[in-house]
GROMACS .gro file of C-alpha atoms in nm:
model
  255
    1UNK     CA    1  11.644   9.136   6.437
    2UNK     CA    2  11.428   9.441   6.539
    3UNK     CA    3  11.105   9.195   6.470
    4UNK     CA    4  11.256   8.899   6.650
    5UNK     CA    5  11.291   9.075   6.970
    6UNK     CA    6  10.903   9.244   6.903
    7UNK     CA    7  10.795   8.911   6.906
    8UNK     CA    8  11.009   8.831   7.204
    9UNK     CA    9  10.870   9.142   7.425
   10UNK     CA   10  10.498   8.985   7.309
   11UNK     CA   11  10.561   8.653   7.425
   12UNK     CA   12  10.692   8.752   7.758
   13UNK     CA   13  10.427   9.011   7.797
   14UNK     CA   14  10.162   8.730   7.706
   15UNK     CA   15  10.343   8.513   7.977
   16UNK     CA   16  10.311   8.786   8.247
   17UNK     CA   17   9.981   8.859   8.159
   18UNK     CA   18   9.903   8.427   8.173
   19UNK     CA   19   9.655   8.392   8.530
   20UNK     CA   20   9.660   8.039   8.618
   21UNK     CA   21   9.786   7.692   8.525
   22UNK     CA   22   9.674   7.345   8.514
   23UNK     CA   23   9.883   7.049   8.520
   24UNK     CA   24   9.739   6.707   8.366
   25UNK     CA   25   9.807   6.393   8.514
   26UNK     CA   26   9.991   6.313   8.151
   27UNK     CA   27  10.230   6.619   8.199
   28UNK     CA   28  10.052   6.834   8.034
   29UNK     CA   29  10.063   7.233   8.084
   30UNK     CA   30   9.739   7.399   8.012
   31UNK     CA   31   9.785   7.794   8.060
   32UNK     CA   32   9.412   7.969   8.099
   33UNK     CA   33   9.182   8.171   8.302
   34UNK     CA   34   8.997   7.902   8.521
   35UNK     CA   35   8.651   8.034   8.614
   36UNK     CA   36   8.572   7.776   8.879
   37UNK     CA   37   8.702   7.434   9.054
   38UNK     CA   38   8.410   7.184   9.128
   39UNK     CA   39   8.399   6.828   9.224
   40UNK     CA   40   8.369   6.640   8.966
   41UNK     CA   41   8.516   6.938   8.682
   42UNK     CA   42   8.743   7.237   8.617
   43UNK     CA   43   8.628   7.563   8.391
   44UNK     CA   44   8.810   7.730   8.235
   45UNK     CA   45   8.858   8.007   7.936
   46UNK     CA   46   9.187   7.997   7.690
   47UNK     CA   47   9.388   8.279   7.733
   48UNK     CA   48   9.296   8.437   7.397
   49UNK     CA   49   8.909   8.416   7.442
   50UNK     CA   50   8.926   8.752   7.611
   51UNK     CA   51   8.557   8.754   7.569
   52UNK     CA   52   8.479   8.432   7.731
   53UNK     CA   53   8.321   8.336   7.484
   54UNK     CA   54   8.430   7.964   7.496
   55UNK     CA   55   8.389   7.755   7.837
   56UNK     CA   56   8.563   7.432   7.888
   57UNK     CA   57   8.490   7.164   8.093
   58UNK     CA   58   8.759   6.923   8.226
   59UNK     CA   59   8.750   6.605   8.434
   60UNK     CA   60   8.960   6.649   8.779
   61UNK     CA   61   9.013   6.256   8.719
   62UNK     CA   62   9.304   6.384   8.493
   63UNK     CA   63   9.380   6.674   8.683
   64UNK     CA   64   9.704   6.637   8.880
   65UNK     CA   65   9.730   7.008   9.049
   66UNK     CA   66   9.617   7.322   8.945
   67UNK     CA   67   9.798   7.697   9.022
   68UNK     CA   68   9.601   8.037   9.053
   69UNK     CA   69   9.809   8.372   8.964
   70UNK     CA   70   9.896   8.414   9.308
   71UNK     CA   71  10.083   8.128   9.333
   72UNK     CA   72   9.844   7.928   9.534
   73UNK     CA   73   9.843   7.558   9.477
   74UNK     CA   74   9.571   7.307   9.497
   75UNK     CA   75   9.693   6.964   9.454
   76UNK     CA   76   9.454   6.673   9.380
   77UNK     CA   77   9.527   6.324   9.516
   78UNK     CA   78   9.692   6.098   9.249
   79UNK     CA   79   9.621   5.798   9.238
   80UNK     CA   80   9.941   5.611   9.094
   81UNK     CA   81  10.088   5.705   9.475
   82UNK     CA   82   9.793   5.601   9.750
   83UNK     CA   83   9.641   5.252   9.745
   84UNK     CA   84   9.430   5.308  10.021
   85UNK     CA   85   9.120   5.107   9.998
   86UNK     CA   86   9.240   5.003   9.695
   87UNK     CA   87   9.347   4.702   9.498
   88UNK     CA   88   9.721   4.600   9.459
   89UNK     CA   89   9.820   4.633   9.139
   90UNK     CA   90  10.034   4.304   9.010
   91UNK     CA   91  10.129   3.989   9.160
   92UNK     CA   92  10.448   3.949   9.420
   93UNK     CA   93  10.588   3.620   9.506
   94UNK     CA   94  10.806   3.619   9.862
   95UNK     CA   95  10.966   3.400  10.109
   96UNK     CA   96  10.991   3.441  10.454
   97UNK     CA   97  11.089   3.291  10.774
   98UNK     CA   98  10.967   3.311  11.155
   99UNK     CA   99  11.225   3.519  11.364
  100UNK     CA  100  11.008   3.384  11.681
  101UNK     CA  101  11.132   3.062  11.586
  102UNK     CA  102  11.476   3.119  11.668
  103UNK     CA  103  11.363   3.169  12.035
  104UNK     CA  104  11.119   2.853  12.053
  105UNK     CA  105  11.372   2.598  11.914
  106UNK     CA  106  11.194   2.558  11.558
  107UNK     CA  107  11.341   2.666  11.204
  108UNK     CA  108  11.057   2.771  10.924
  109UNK     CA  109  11.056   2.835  10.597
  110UNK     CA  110  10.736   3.012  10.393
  111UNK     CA  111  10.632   3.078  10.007
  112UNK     CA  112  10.364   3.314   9.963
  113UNK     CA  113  10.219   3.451   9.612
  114UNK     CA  114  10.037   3.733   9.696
  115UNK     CA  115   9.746   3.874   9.396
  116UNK     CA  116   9.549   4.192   9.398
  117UNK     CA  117   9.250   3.986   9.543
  118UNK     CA  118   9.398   3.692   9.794
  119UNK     CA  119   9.772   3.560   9.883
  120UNK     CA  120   9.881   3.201   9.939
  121UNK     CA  121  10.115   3.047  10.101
  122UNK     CA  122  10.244   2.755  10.168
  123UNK     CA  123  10.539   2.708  10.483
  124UNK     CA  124  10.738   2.405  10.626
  125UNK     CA  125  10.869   2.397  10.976
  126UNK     CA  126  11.069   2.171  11.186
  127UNK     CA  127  11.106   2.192  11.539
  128UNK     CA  128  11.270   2.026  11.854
  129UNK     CA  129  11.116   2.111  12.230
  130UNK     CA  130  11.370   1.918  12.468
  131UNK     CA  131  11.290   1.920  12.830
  132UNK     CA  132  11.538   1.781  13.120
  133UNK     CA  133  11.395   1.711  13.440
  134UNK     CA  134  11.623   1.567  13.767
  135UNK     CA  135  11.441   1.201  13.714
  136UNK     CA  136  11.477   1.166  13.301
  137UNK     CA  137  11.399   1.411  13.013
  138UNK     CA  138  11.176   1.439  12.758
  139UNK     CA  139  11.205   1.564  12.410
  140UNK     CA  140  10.924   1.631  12.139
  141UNK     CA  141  11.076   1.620  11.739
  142UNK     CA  142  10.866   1.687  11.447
  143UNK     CA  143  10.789   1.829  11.149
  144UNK     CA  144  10.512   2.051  11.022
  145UNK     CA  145  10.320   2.153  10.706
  146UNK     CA  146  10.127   2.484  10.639
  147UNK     CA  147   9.850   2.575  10.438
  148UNK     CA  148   9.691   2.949  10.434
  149UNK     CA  149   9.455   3.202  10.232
  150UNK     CA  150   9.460   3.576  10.258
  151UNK     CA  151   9.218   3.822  10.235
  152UNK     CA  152   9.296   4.163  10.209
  153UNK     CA  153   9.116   4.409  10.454
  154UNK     CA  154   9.274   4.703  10.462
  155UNK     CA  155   9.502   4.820  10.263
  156UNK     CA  156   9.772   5.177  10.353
  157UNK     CA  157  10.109   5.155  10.132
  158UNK     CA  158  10.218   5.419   9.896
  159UNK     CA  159  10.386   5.404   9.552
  160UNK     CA  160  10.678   5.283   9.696
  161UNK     CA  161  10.600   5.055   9.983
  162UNK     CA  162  10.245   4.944   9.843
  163UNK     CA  163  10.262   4.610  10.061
  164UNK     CA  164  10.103   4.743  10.368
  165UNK     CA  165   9.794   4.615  10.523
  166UNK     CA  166   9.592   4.405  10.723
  167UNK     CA  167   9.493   4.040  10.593
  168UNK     CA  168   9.246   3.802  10.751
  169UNK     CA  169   9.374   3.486  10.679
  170UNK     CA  170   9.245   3.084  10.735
  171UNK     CA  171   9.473   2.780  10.778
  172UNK     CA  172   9.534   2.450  10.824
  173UNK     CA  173   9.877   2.285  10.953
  174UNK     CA  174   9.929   1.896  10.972
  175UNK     CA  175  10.232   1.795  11.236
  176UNK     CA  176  10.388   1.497  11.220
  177UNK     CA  177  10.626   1.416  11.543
  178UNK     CA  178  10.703   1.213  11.794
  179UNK     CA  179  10.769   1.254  12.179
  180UNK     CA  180  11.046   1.033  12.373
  181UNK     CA  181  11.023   0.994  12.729
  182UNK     CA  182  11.382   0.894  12.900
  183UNK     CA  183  11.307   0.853  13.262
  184UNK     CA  184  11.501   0.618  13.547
  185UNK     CA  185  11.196   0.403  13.500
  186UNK     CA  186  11.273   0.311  13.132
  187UNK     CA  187  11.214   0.491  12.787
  188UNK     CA  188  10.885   0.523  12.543
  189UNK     CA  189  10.888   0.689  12.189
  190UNK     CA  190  10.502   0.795  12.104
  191UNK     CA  191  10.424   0.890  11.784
  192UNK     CA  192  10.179   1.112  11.670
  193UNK     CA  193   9.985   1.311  11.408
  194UNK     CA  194   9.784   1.617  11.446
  195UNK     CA  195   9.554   1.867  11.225
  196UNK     CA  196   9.535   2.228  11.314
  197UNK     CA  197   9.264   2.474  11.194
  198UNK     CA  198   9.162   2.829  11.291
  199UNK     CA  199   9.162   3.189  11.184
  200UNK     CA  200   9.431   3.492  11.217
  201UNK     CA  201   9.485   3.832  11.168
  202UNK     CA  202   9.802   3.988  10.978
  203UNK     CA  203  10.001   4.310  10.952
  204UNK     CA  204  10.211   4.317  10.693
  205UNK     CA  205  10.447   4.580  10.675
  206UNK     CA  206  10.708   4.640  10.376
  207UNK     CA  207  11.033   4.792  10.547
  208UNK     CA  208  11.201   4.836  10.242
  209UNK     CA  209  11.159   4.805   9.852
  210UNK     CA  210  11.241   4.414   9.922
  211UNK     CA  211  11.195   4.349  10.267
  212UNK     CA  212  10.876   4.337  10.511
  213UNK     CA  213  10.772   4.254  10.845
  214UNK     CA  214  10.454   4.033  10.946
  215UNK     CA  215  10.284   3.999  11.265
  216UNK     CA  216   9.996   3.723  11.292
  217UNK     CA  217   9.797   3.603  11.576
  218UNK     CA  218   9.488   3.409  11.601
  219UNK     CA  219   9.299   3.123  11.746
  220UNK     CA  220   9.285   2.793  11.603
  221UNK     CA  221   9.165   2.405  11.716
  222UNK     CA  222   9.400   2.105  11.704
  223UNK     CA  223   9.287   1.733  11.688
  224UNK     CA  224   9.522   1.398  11.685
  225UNK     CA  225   9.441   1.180  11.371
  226UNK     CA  226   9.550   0.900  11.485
  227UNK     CA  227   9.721   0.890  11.838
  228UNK     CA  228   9.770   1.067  12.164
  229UNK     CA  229  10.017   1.358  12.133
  230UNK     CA  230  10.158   1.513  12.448
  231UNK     CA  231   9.976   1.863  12.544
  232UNK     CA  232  10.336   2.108  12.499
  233UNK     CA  233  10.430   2.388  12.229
  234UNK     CA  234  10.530   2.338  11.909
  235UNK     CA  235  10.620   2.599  11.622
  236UNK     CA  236  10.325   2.802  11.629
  237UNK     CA  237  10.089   2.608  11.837
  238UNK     CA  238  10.040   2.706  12.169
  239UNK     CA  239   9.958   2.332  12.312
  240UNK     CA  240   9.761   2.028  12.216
  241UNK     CA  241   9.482   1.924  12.147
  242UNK     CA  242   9.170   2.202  12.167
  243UNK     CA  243   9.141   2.566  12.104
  244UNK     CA  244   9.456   2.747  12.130
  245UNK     CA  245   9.617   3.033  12.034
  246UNK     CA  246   9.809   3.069  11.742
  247UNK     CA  247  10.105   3.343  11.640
  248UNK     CA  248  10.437   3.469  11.535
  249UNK     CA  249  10.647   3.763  11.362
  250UNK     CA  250  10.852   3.680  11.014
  251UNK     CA  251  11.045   3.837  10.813
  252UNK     CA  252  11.072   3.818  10.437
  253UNK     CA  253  11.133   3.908  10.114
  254UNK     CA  254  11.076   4.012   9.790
  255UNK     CA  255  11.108   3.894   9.469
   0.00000   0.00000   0.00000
């Protein structure tokens, strides 16, 4: 009993008498007398080599913090949490949907598979742009189909929102409608076909562990395949034919 609580009072003294800490990136405790902090390596002396007789050498790339006698702290930045500048780690597949739409008389539905290096997607819309006027109406009916590519630029989530960034993306959309003119001079119904191509930006911003916002906008030219289409807003597209601008806000999620 007597040499139970000798060894006791040794190990407590030995504690007391421990200077600084480092914590590994594993979990891993390491009690010692660190000599110096550089940028690339921590020295340091075990706690028995008294003498110094014995200097190690340790990479800070497996250093998670490190604590000095006096209780002062100095953290280093792990990299499991920040993916700044950094690539995404897995693949995420998502669907999402243009709130915009809701406004512009249009209903859309996306599919994107996003990859460390690039995202695709692939969306359909429909939409319906009627217009009354005191001598007829008009009313354009279609449907649309969306191709994109995604690059990412910049990159700001965290460990638990790591879906954050800006993408520069390239598309093409092909609408297929068809515009109906009812006026007291008689009725047409014009068909037409159109192929849309430009270049956007996008912030994409994960609002929760399943759900994220995204903001595009971009310019983009439009060209009728085959016959004339009238010059009004559909879905995305600002107008007809030309250079237009192009943009939205959905909302999706996560799978």
């Amino acid at each position: 009993m007597v040499r139970l609580f000798i060894i006791l009072l040794f190990l407590m003294a030995y504690g007391a008498a421990a200077q600084d800490l480092i914590v590994k990136k594993s979990g891993e405790v390491i009690y010692c007398n660190i000599e110096s902090v550089e940028d690339y390596y921590v020295q340091f002396y075990e706690l028995a080599d008294t003498s110094k007789s014995l200097l190690y050498k340790m990479d800070v790339a497996i250093v998670k913090k490190i604590a000095f006698a006096g209780n002062n702290e100095l953290p280093f930045e792990d990299e499991n949490n920040f993916t700044a500048d950094k690539d995404l780690n897995g693949s995420y597949t998502m669907v999402e949907t243009n709130v915009d739409g809701l406004l512009s008389d249009y209903a859309s539905l996306h599919f994107q598979f996003l990859r460390s290096k690039y995202a695709i997607d692939i969306g359909f819309k429909r939409f319906s742009s009627p217009s009354n006027f005191f001598f007829g109406s008009f009313e354009d009916n279609g449907s649309m189909v969306e191709l994109g590519v995604s690059l990412p630029m910049k990159i700001f989530g965290n460990e638990n929102r790591p879906l954050r960034g800006l993408y520069l993306r390239a598309f093409t959309i092909y609408t297929a409608g068809n515009f109906t003119n009812n006026s007291q001079f008689g009725g047409s119904i014009v068909e037409y076909n159109q192929i849309s191509l430009g270049v956007q930006g996008v912030l994409h911003y994960q609002i929760a562990s399943s759900f994220y916002l995204k903001v595009y906008y971009g310019l983009g030219g439009t060209i009728q395949v085959d016959s004339f289409g009238p010059p009004v807003r559909r879905a995305d597209l600002s107008g007809g034919d030309g250079l237009q601008s192009i943009y939205g806000v959905r909302i999706g999620y996560i799978f």
